[in-house]
CSV table of N, CA, C and O in Angstrom, one decimal:
chain,number,residue,atom,x,y,z
A,1,MET,N,0.8,-1.2,0.0
A,1,MET,CA,0.0,0.0,0.0
A,1,MET,C,0.9,1.2,0.0
A,1,MET,O,1.8,1.3,0.8
A,2,ARG,N,0.6,2.2,-0.8
A,2,ARG,CA,1.4,3.4,-0.9
A,2,ARG,C,0.6,4.6,-0.3
A,2,ARG,O,-0.6,4.7,-0.6
A,3,VAL,N,1.2,5.3,0.5
A,3,VAL,CA,0.6,6.5,1.2
A,3,VAL,C,1.3,7.7,0.8
A,3,VAL,O,2.5,7.8,1.0
A,4,ASP,N,0.7,8.6,0.1
A,4,ASP,CA,1.3,9.9,-0.3
A,4,ASP,C,0.9,11.0,0.8
A,4,ASP,O,-0.2,11.1,1.1
A,5,ARG,N,1.9,11.6,1.2
A,5,ARG,CA,1.7,12.7,2.2
A,5,ARG,C,2.4,13.9,1.8
A,5,ARG,O,3.5,13.9,1.2
A,6,GLU,N,1.8,15.1,2.0
A,6,GLU,CA,2.4,16.3,1.7
A,6,GLU,C,3.1,16.8,3.0
A,6,GLU,O,2.5,17.0,4.0
A,7,LEU,N,4.4,17.1,2.9
A,7,LEU,CA,5.2,17.6,4.0
A,7,LEU,C,5.2,19.1,4.0
A,7,LEU,O,5.6,19.7,3.0
A,8,LYS,N,4.7,19.7,5.0
A,8,LYS,CA,4.7,21.2,5.1
A,8,LYS,C,5.6,21.6,6.2
A,8,LYS,O,5.5,21.1,7.3
A,9,ILE,N,6.5,22.5,5.9
A,9,ILE,CA,7.4,23.1,6.8
A,9,ILE,C,7.3,24.6,6.8
A,9,ILE,O,7.3,25.2,5.7
A,10,ASP,N,7.1,25.2,8.0
A,10,ASP,CA,7.0,26.6,8.1
A,10,ASP,C,8.5,27.2,8.1
A,10,ASP,O,9.2,26.8,9.0
A,11,LEU,N,8.8,28.0,7.1
A,11,LEU,CA,10.1,28.5,7.0
A,11,LEU,C,10.0,30.0,7.4
A,11,LEU,O,9.0,30.7,7.1
A,12,PRO,N,11.1,30.6,7.9
A,12,PRO,CA,11.1,32.0,8.2
A,12,PRO,C,11.0,32.8,6.9
A,12,PRO,O,11.4,32.4,5.8
A,13,PRO,N,10.6,34.1,7.1
A,13,PRO,CA,10.5,34.9,5.9
A,13,PRO,C,11.8,35.3,5.3
A,13,PRO,O,12.8,35.3,6.0
A,14,LEU,N,11.9,35.5,4.0
A,14,LEU,CA,13.1,35.9,3.3
A,14,LEU,C,13.3,37.4,3.5
A,14,LEU,O,12.3,38.1,3.8
A,15,PRO,N,14.5,37.9,3.4
A,15,PRO,CA,15.7,37.2,3.0
A,15,PRO,C,16.3,36.5,4.2
A,15,PRO,O,16.0,36.8,5.4
A,16,TRP,N,17.1,35.4,3.9
A,16,TRP,CA,17.9,34.7,4.9
A,16,TRP,C,19.3,35.1,4.8
A,16,TRP,O,19.9,35.3,3.8
A,17,GLU,N,19.9,35.4,6.0
A,17,GLU,CA,21.3,35.8,6.1
A,17,GLU,C,22.1,34.9,6.9
A,17,GLU,O,21.6,34.2,7.8
A,18,GLY,N,23.4,34.7,6.6
A,18,GLY,CA,24.2,33.9,7.4
A,18,GLY,C,25.7,34.1,6.9
A,18,GLY,O,26.0,35.0,6.2
A,19,GLY,N,26.5,33.2,7.3
A,19,GLY,CA,27.9,33.3,7.0
A,19,GLY,C,28.8,32.2,7.6
A,19,GLY,O,28.3,31.3,8.3
A,20,CYS,N,30.1,32.4,7.5
A,20,CYS,CA,31.0,31.5,8.1
A,20,CYS,C,31.2,31.7,9.6
A,20,CYS,O,30.6,32.6,10.1
A,21,GLN,N,31.9,30.8,10.2
A,21,GLN,CA,32.0,30.8,11.7
A,21,GLN,C,32.8,32.1,12.1
A,21,GLN,O,32.4,32.6,13.2
A,22,CYS,N,33.7,32.6,11.4
A,22,CYS,CA,34.5,33.7,11.9
A,22,CYS,C,33.9,35.1,11.4
A,22,CYS,O,34.3,36.1,11.9
A,23,GLY,N,32.9,35.0,10.5
A,23,GLY,CA,32.2,36.2,10.1
A,23,GLY,C,32.8,36.9,8.9
A,23,GLY,O,32.3,38.0,8.5
A,24,ALA,N,33.9,36.4,8.4
A,24,ALA,CA,34.6,37.1,7.3
A,24,ALA,C,33.8,37.0,6.0
A,24,ALA,O,33.9,37.8,5.1
A,25,VAL,N,33.0,35.9,5.8
A,25,VAL,CA,32.2,35.7,4.6
A,25,VAL,C,30.8,35.7,5.0
A,25,VAL,O,30.4,35.0,6.0
A,26,ARG,N,29.9,36.5,4.3
A,26,ARG,CA,28.5,36.6,4.6
A,26,ARG,C,27.7,36.3,3.4
A,26,ARG,O,28.2,36.5,2.3
A,27,TYR,N,26.5,35.9,3.6
A,27,TYR,CA,25.6,35.7,2.4
A,27,TYR,C,24.2,36.2,2.7
A,27,TYR,O,23.8,36.3,3.9
A,28,VAL,N,23.5,36.6,1.7
A,28,VAL,CA,22.0,36.9,1.8
A,28,VAL,C,21.3,36.1,0.7
A,28,VAL,O,21.7,36.2,-0.5
A,29,LEU,N,20.3,35.4,1.1
A,29,LEU,CA,19.5,34.6,0.1
A,29,LEU,C,18.2,35.2,0.0
A,29,LEU,O,17.5,35.4,1.0
A,30,ARG,N,17.8,35.6,-1.2
A,30,ARG,CA,16.6,36.4,-1.4
A,30,ARG,C,15.4,35.6,-2.0
A,30,ARG,O,14.3,36.1,-2.2
A,31,GLU,N,15.7,34.3,-2.4
A,31,GLU,CA,14.6,33.4,-2.9
A,31,GLU,C,14.8,32.1,-2.1
A,31,GLU,O,15.8,31.7,-1.7
A,32,ARG,N,13.7,31.4,-2.1
A,32,ARG,CA,13.7,30.0,-1.4
A,32,ARG,C,14.6,29.1,-2.2
A,32,ARG,O,14.7,29.2,-3.4
A,33,PRO,N,15.2,28.2,-1.5
A,33,PRO,CA,16.1,27.2,-2.2
A,33,PRO,C,15.3,26.3,-3.2
A,33,PRO,O,14.1,26.1,-3.0
A,34,LEU,N,15.9,25.9,-4.2
A,34,LEU,CA,15.3,25.0,-5.2
A,34,LEU,C,15.2,23.6,-4.6
A,34,LEU,O,14.2,22.9,-4.8
A,35,THR,N,16.3,23.2,-3.8
A,35,THR,CA,16.3,21.9,-3.2
A,35,THR,C,17.4,21.8,-2.1
A,35,THR,O,18.3,22.6,-2.2
A,36,LEU,N,17.3,20.9,-1.2
A,36,LEU,CA,18.3,20.7,-0.2
A,36,LEU,C,18.5,19.2,-0.2
A,36,LEU,O,17.5,18.4,-0.1
A,37,TYR,N,19.7,18.7,-0.2
A,37,TYR,CA,20.0,17.3,-0.2
A,37,TYR,C,21.3,16.9,0.5
A,37,TYR,O,22.2,17.7,0.6
A,38,ALA,N,21.3,15.7,0.9
A,38,ALA,CA,22.5,15.1,1.5
A,38,ALA,C,23.2,14.2,0.4
A,38,ALA,O,22.5,13.2,0.0
A,39,CYS,N,24.4,14.5,0.1
A,39,CYS,CA,25.1,13.6,-0.9
A,39,CYS,C,26.1,12.7,-0.1
A,39,CYS,O,26.8,13.2,0.8
A,40,HIS,N,26.1,11.5,-0.5
A,40,HIS,CA,27.0,10.5,0.2
A,40,HIS,C,28.2,10.0,-0.7
A,40,HIS,O,28.8,9.0,-0.4
A,41,CYS,N,28.5,10.8,-1.8
A,41,CYS,CA,29.7,10.5,-2.6
A,41,CYS,C,31.0,10.6,-1.8
A,41,CYS,O,31.0,11.3,-0.8
A,42,LYS,N,32.0,10.0,-2.3
A,42,LYS,CA,33.3,10.0,-1.6
A,42,LYS,C,33.8,11.4,-1.4
A,42,LYS,O,34.4,11.8,-0.4
A,43,GLU,N,33.7,12.3,-2.5
A,43,GLU,CA,34.2,13.7,-2.4
A,43,GLU,C,33.5,14.4,-1.3
A,43,GLU,O,34.1,15.2,-0.5
A,44,CYS,N,32.2,14.3,-1.2
A,44,CYS,CA,31.4,15.0,-0.1
A,44,CYS,C,31.8,14.5,1.2
A,44,CYS,O,31.8,15.2,2.2
A,45,GLN,N,32.0,13.2,1.3
A,45,GLN,CA,32.5,12.6,2.6
A,45,GLN,C,33.8,13.2,3.0
A,45,GLN,O,34.1,13.5,4.2
A,46,LEU,N,34.8,13.3,2.1
A,46,LEU,CA,36.1,13.9,2.4
A,46,LEU,C,36.0,15.3,2.8
A,46,LEU,O,36.6,15.8,3.7
A,47,GLN,N,35.2,16.1,2.1
A,47,GLN,CA,35.0,17.5,2.3
A,47,GLN,C,34.4,17.8,3.7
A,47,GLN,O,34.9,18.7,4.4
A,48,SER,N,33.5,17.0,4.1
A,48,SER,CA,32.7,17.2,5.3
A,48,SER,C,33.3,16.4,6.5
A,48,SER,O,32.9,16.7,7.7
A,49,SER,N,34.2,15.5,6.3
A,49,SER,CA,34.6,14.6,7.3
A,49,SER,C,33.5,13.9,8.0
A,49,SER,O,33.4,13.7,9.2
A,50,SER,N,32.5,13.5,7.2
A,50,SER,CA,31.3,12.9,7.7
A,50,SER,C,30.8,11.8,6.7
A,50,SER,O,31.5,11.5,5.7
A,51,ALA,N,29.7,11.2,6.9
A,51,ALA,CA,29.1,10.2,6.0
A,51,ALA,C,28.4,10.9,4.8
A,51,ALA,O,28.1,10.2,3.9
A,52,PHE,N,28.3,12.2,4.9
A,52,PHE,CA,27.6,12.9,3.8
A,52,PHE,C,27.9,14.4,3.8
A,52,PHE,O,28.5,14.9,4.8
A,53,GLY,N,27.6,15.1,2.7
A,53,GLY,CA,27.8,16.5,2.7
A,53,GLY,C,26.4,17.1,2.3
A,53,GLY,O,25.6,16.5,1.6
A,54,LEU,N,26.1,18.3,2.9
A,54,LEU,CA,24.8,18.9,2.6
A,54,LEU,C,25.0,19.9,1.5
A,54,LEU,O,25.9,20.7,1.6
A,55,SER,N,24.1,20.0,0.6
A,55,SER,CA,24.1,20.9,-0.5
A,55,SER,C,22.7,21.5,-0.7
A,55,SER,O,21.7,20.8,-0.6
A,56,MET,N,22.7,22.8,-0.9
A,56,MET,CA,21.5,23.5,-1.1
A,56,MET,C,21.6,24.3,-2.5
A,56,MET,O,22.5,25.1,-2.7
A,57,ARG,N,20.7,23.9,-3.4
A,57,ARG,CA,20.7,24.6,-4.7
A,57,ARG,C,19.8,25.8,-4.7
A,57,ARG,O,18.7,25.8,-4.2
A,58,VAL,N,20.4,26.9,-5.1
A,58,VAL,CA,19.7,28.2,-5.2
A,58,VAL,C,20.0,28.9,-6.5
A,58,VAL,O,21.1,28.7,-7.1
A,59,PRO,N,19.1,29.7,-7.1
A,59,PRO,CA,19.4,30.4,-8.3
A,59,PRO,C,20.5,31.4,-8.0
A,59,PRO,O,20.6,32.1,-7.0
A,60,ALA,N,21.5,31.5,-8.9
A,60,ALA,CA,22.6,32.4,-8.7
A,60,ALA,C,22.2,33.8,-8.5
A,60,ALA,O,22.8,34.5,-7.7
A,61,VAL,N,21.2,34.3,-9.1
A,61,VAL,CA,20.7,35.7,-9.0
A,61,VAL,C,20.1,35.9,-7.6
A,61,VAL,O,19.9,37.0,-7.2
A,62,ALA,N,19.8,34.8,-6.9
A,62,ALA,CA,19.1,35.0,-5.6
A,62,ALA,C,20.0,35.0,-4.4
A,62,ALA,O,19.6,35.2,-3.3
A,63,VAL,N,21.3,34.9,-4.6
A,63,VAL,CA,22.3,34.9,-3.5
A,63,VAL,C,23.4,35.9,-3.7
A,63,VAL,O,23.9,36.1,-4.8
A,64,GLU,N,23.7,36.6,-2.6
A,64,GLU,CA,24.8,37.6,-2.7
A,64,GLU,C,25.8,37.2,-1.6
A,64,GLU,O,25.4,37.0,-0.4
A,65,ILE,N,27.0,37.0,-2.0
A,65,ILE,CA,28.1,36.6,-1.1
A,65,ILE,C,29.1,37.8,-1.0
A,65,ILE,O,29.5,38.3,-2.0
A,66,THR,N,29.4,38.1,0.2
A,66,THR,CA,30.4,39.2,0.4
A,66,THR,C,31.6,38.6,1.3
A,66,THR,O,31.4,37.7,2.1
A,67,GLY,N,32.8,39.2,1.1
A,67,GLY,CA,34.0,38.7,1.8
A,67,GLY,C,34.8,37.9,0.8
A,67,GLY,O,34.4,37.4,-0.3
A,68,ARG,N,36.1,37.8,1.2
A,68,ARG,CA,37.0,37.0,0.4
A,68,ARG,C,36.8,35.5,0.6
A,68,ARG,O,36.7,35.0,1.7
A,69,THR,N,36.7,34.8,-0.6
A,69,THR,CA,36.6,33.3,-0.5
A,69,THR,C,37.7,32.7,-1.3
A,69,THR,O,38.5,33.3,-2.0
A,70,LYS,N,37.8,31.4,-1.0
A,70,LYS,CA,38.8,30.6,-1.7
A,70,LYS,C,38.1,29.4,-2.4
A,70,LYS,O,37.1,29.0,-1.9
A,71,MET,N,38.6,28.9,-3.5
A,71,MET,CA,38.0,27.8,-4.2
A,71,MET,C,38.9,26.7,-4.4
A,71,MET,O,40.1,26.9,-4.7
A,72,THR,N,38.4,25.5,-4.2
A,72,THR,CA,39.2,24.3,-4.5
A,72,THR,C,38.4,23.4,-5.5
A,72,THR,O,37.2,23.4,-5.4
A,73,LYS,N,39.1,22.6,-6.3
A,73,LYS,CA,38.4,21.6,-7.1
A,73,LYS,C,39.1,20.3,-6.8
A,73,LYS,O,40.3,20.2,-6.7
A,74,ARG,N,38.2,19.3,-6.6
A,74,ARG,CA,38.7,17.9,-6.4
A,74,ARG,C,38.0,17.0,-7.4
A,74,ARG,O,36.8,17.2,-7.7
A,75,ALA,N,38.7,16.0,-7.8
A,75,ALA,CA,38.1,15.0,-8.7
A,75,ALA,C,38.6,13.6,-8.3
A,75,ALA,O,39.7,13.4,-7.9
A,76,ASP,N,37.6,12.7,-8.3
A,76,ASP,CA,37.9,11.3,-8.0
A,76,ASP,C,37.2,10.5,-9.1
A,76,ASP,O,36.1,10.8,-9.5
A,77,PRO,N,37.9,9.5,-9.7
A,77,PRO,CA,37.2,8.7,-10.8
A,77,PRO,C,35.9,8.1,-10.4
A,77,PRO,O,35.0,7.9,-11.2
A,78,ALA,N,35.7,7.9,-9.1
A,78,ALA,CA,34.5,7.2,-8.6
A,78,ALA,C,33.3,8.2,-8.3
A,78,ALA,O,32.2,7.8,-8.0
A,79,SER,N,33.6,9.5,-8.3
A,79,SER,CA,32.6,10.5,-8.0
A,79,SER,C,32.7,11.7,-8.9
A,79,SER,O,33.7,11.9,-9.6
A,80,PRO,N,31.6,12.4,-9.0
A,80,PRO,CA,31.6,13.6,-9.9
A,80,PRO,C,32.6,14.7,-9.3
A,80,PRO,O,32.8,14.7,-8.1
A,81,PRO,N,33.1,15.6,-10.1
A,81,PRO,CA,34.0,16.6,-9.6
A,81,PRO,C,33.3,17.5,-8.6
A,81,PRO,O,32.1,17.8,-8.7
A,82,VAL,N,34.0,18.0,-7.6
A,82,VAL,CA,33.4,18.8,-6.6
A,82,VAL,C,34.2,20.1,-6.5
A,82,VAL,O,35.4,20.1,-6.5
A,83,VAL,N,33.5,21.2,-6.6
A,83,VAL,CA,34.1,22.6,-6.4
A,83,VAL,C,33.6,23.1,-5.0
A,83,VAL,O,32.5,23.1,-4.7
A,84,GLY,N,34.6,23.5,-4.2
A,84,GLY,CA,34.3,24.0,-2.9
A,84,GLY,C,34.7,25.5,-2.8
A,84,GLY,O,35.8,25.8,-3.2
A,85,VAL,N,33.8,26.3,-2.4
A,85,VAL,CA,34.0,27.7,-2.1
A,85,VAL,C,33.9,27.9,-0.6
A,85,VAL,O,32.8,27.6,0.0
A,86,PHE,N,34.9,28.5,0.0
A,86,PHE,CA,34.8,28.6,1.5
A,86,PHE,C,35.6,29.8,1.9
A,86,PHE,O,36.4,30.4,1.2
A,87,CYS,N,35.5,30.1,3.2
A,87,CYS,CA,36.3,31.1,3.9
A,87,CYS,C,37.7,30.7,4.1
A,87,CYS,O,38.0,29.6,4.7
A,88,PRO,N,38.7,31.5,3.6
A,88,PRO,CA,40.1,31.0,3.8
A,88,PRO,C,40.6,31.2,5.2
A,88,PRO,O,41.6,30.6,5.6
A,89,GLU,N,39.8,31.9,6.0
A,89,GLU,CA,40.2,32.1,7.4
A,89,GLU,C,39.8,30.9,8.3
A,89,GLU,O,40.5,30.4,9.1
A,90,CYS,N,38.5,30.5,8.2
A,90,CYS,CA,38.0,29.5,9.1
A,90,CYS,C,37.6,28.2,8.4
A,90,CYS,O,37.2,27.2,9.0
A,91,GLY,N,37.6,28.2,7.1
A,91,GLY,CA,37.3,27.0,6.3
A,91,GLY,C,35.8,26.8,6.2
A,91,GLY,O,35.4,25.8,5.7
């Protein structure tokens, strides 16, 4: 038997603001995310030091990032390439 349920979550009003732990990089999100998911590929496990990495897809025009960032690219034959953008001060 299949049961379909609609999951409703009350989210805070936009814009959403946040940033890194040290405060050097900040963001403002002006639209709701397209999706949020947990990826269990090897690259995400390495990046997060966990069993998974969390990713949230948002339209590029909906997010504003301020502060100096650093970018890394990692590739593993068993996983899709991963690009990481992070704060160079606190990671």
